Coordinates of C-alpha atoms in Angstrom, one line a residue:
Chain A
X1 CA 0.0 0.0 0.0
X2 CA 0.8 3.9 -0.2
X3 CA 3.5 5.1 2.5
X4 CA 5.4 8.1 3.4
X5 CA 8.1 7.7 5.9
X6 CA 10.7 9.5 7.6
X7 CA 14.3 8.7 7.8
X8 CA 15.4 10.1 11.8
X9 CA 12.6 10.1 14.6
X10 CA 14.6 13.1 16.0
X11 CA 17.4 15.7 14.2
X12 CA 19.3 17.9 16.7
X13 CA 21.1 21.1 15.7
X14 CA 22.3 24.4 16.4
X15 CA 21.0 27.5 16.7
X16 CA 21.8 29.1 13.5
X17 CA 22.9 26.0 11.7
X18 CA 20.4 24.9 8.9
X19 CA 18.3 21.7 9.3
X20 CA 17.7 19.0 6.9
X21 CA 14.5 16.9 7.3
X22 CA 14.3 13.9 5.0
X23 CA 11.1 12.0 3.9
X24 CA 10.3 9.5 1.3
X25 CA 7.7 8.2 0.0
X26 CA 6.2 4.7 -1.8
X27 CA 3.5 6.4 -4.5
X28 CA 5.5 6.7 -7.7
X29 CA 1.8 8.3 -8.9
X30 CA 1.7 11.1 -5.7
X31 CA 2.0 15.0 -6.9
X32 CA 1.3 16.7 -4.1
X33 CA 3.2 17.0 -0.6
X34 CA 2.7 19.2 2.4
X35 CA 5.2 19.3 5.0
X36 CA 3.2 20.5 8.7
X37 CA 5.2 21.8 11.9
X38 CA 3.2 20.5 14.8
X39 CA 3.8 22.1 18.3
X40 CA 3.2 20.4 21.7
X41 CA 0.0 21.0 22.5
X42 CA -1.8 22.5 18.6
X43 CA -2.5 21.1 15.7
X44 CA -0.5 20.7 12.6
X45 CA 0.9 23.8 11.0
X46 CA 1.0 24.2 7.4
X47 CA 4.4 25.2 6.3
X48 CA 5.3 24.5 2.2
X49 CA 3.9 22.5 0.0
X50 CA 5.0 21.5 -3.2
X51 CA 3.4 19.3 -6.3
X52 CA 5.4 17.1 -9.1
X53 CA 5.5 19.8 -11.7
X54 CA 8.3 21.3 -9.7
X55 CA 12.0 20.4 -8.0
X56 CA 12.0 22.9 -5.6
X57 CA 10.0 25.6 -3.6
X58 CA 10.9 28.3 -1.1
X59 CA 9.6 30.2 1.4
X60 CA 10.3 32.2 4.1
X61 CA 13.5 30.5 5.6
X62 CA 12.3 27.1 4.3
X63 CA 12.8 25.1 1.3
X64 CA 11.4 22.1 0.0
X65 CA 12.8 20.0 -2.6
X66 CA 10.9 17.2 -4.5
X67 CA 13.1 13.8 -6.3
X68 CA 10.7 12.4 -8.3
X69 CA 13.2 10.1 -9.3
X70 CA 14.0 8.2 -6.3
X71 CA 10.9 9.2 -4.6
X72 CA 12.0 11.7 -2.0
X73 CA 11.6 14.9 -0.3
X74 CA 12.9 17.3 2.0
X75 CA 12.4 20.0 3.8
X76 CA 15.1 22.5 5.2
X77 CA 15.3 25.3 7.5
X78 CA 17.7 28.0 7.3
X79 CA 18.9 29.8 10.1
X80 CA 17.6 27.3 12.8
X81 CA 15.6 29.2 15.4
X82 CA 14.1 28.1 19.2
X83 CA 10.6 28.5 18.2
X84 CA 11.0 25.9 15.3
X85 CA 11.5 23.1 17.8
X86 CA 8.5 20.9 17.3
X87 CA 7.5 17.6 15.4
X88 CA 7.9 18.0 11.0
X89 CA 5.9 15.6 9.2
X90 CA 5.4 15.1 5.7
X91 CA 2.3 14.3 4.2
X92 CA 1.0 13.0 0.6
X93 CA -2.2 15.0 0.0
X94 CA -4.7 12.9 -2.5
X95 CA -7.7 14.7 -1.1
X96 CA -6.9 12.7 2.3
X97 CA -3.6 13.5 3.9
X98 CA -1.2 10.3 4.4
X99 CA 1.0 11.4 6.9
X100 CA 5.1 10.1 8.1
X101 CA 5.9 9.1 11.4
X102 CA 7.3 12.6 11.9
X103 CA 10.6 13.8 13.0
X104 CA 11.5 15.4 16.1
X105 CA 13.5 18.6 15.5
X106 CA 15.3 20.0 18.5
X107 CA 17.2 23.0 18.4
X108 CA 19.8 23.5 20.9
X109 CA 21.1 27.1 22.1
Chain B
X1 CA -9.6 35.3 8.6
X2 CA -10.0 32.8 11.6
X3 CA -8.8 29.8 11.8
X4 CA -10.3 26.2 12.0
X5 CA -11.9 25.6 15.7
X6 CA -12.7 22.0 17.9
X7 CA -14.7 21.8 20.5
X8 CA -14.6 20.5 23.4
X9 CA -10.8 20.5 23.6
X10 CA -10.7 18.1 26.2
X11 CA -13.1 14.6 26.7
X12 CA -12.9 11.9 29.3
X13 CA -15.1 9.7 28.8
X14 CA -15.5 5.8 29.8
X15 CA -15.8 2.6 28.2
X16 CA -19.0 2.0 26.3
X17 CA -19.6 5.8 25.7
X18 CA -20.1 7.8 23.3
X19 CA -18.9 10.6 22.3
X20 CA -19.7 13.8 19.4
X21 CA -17.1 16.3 18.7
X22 CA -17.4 19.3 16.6
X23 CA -15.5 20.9 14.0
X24 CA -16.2 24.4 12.4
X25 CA -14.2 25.0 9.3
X26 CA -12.3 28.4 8.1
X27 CA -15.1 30.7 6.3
X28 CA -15.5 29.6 2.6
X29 CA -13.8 26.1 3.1
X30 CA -16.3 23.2 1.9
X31 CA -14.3 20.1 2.8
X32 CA -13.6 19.3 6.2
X33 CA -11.5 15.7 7.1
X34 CA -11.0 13.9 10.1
X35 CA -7.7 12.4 11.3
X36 CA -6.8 10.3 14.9
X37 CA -3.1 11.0 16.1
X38 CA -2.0 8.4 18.4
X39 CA 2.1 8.1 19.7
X40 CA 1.6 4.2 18.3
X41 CA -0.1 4.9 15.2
X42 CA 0.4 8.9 14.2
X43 CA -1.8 10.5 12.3
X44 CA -4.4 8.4 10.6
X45 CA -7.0 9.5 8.5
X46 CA -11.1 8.7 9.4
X47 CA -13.1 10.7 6.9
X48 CA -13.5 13.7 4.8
X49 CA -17.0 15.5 3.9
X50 CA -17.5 18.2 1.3
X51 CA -20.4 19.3 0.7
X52 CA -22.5 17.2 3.5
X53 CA -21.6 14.1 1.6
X54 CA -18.6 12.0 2.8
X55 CA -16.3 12.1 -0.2
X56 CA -13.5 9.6 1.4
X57 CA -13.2 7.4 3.8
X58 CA -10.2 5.6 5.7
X59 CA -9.6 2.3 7.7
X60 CA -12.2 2.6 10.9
X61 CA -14.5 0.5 11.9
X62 CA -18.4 1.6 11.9
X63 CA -18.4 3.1 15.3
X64 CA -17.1 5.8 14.3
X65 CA -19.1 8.3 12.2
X66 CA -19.4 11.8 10.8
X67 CA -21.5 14.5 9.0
X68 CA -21.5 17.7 7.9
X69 CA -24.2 20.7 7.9
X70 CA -24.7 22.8 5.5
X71 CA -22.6 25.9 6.7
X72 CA -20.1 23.0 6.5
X73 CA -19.7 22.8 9.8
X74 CA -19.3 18.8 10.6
X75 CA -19.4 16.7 13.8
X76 CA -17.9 12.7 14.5
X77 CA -19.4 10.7 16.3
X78 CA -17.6 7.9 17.9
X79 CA -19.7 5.1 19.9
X80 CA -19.1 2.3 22.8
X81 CA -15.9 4.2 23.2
X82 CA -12.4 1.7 24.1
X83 CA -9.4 2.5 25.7
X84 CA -7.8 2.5 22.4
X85 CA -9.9 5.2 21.4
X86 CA -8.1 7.5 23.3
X87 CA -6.1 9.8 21.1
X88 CA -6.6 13.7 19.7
X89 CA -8.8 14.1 17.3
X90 CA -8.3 16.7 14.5
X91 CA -10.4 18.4 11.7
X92 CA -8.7 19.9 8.2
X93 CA -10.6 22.0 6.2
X94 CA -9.5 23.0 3.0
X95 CA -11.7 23.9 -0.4
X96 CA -12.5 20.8 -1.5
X97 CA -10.0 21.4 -4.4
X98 CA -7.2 19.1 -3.7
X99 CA -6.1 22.2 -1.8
X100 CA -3.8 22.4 1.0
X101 CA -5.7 21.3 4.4
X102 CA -5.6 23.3 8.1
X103 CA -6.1 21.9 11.0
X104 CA -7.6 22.9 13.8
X105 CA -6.2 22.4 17.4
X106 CA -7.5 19.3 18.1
X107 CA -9.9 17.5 20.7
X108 CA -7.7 15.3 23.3
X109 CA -10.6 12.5 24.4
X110 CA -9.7 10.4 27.3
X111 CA -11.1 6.8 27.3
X112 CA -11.2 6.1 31.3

């Protein structure tokens, strides 16, 4: 069946480094990923999405990137702050969201 | 705009309950879904309605149950509650358009 997995439960960095969030996925027919930022305590957080007509996609401070190829995204944060400490899943959205385990991002000061 | 909201935020309830939470959708949104996060299972999909009709439908048994009105608010229903029912329950709304889904904070039932 479909999957999407991620490749560390938890990533610790440094304040200021960038992070690197991996995720890959089973679907070679999914086109359309959301990555969410969920905080103890709240619901998941949209951050970026992307779909399969594109590599790559920026925001503010985040990219996404998209290998079709070998069926794998991720998801990386510039400038690693405090406040983005929190659980980053990825998610295949085909009208219902299949979500990754999530990965535990913890930045240390 | 304002954002998705859940109520009650907090359940306990006991075995052989039941149990209806609500979900009212960001203005304009016509699809709402339905997800169960558990630390042993993570986030699991239930159901999506658009339009008061339930367009999808994941891996749950029977007992558990939805519907939507037509301001597109939508309640679950989940009956003769277990212990394994325990989890937080979310809500994503989203156009309908294979559009990006937000989630509301979430209803955290207890299953005593």
């Amino acid at each position: 069946g479909e999957s999407v997995g991620l490749h560390l439960p938890t990533l610790s960095v440094q304040e200021g480094d960038n992070s690197i969030i991996n995720c890959a996925y089973s679907n070679s027919a999914s086109d359309y990923f959301i990555w969410y930022k969920q905080e103890s305590g709240k619901g998941p957080q949209f951050i970026i999405d992307i779909r399969s007509n594109m590599d790559k996609r920026q925001g503010q401070r985040v990219t996404v990137l998209l290998n079709k190829t070998v069926k794998h995204l991720s998801l990386q944060i510039a400038a690693t702050q405090p406040g983005d400490s929190a659980v980053y899943f990825c998610a295949e959205n085909s009208g219902k969201l299949i979500f990754g385990q999530g990965t535990t991002l913890q930045v240390k000061p | 705009k304002a954002g998705v909201t859940q109520t009650p935020r907090y359940l306990i309830k006991t075995r052989g309950q039941q149990v209806t939470l609500s979900c009212s959708p960001i203005s304009g949104h016509r699809s709402v879904s339905w997800y169960q996060q558990t630390p042993g299972q993570g986030l699991q999909f239930l159901f999506e309605y658009f339009s008061e009709t339930q367009r999808n439908k994941g891996n749950f048994p029977g007992r558990f149950s939805g519907r939507q009105f037509s301001n597109s608010r939508s309640e679950m229903n989940v009956s003769t509650l277990e212990l394994g029912d325990s989890a937080l329950y979310l809500c994503a709304s989203s156009t309908g358009d294979l559009d990006t889904q937000y989630f509301g904070p979430g209803t955290r039932l207890t299953v005593l």
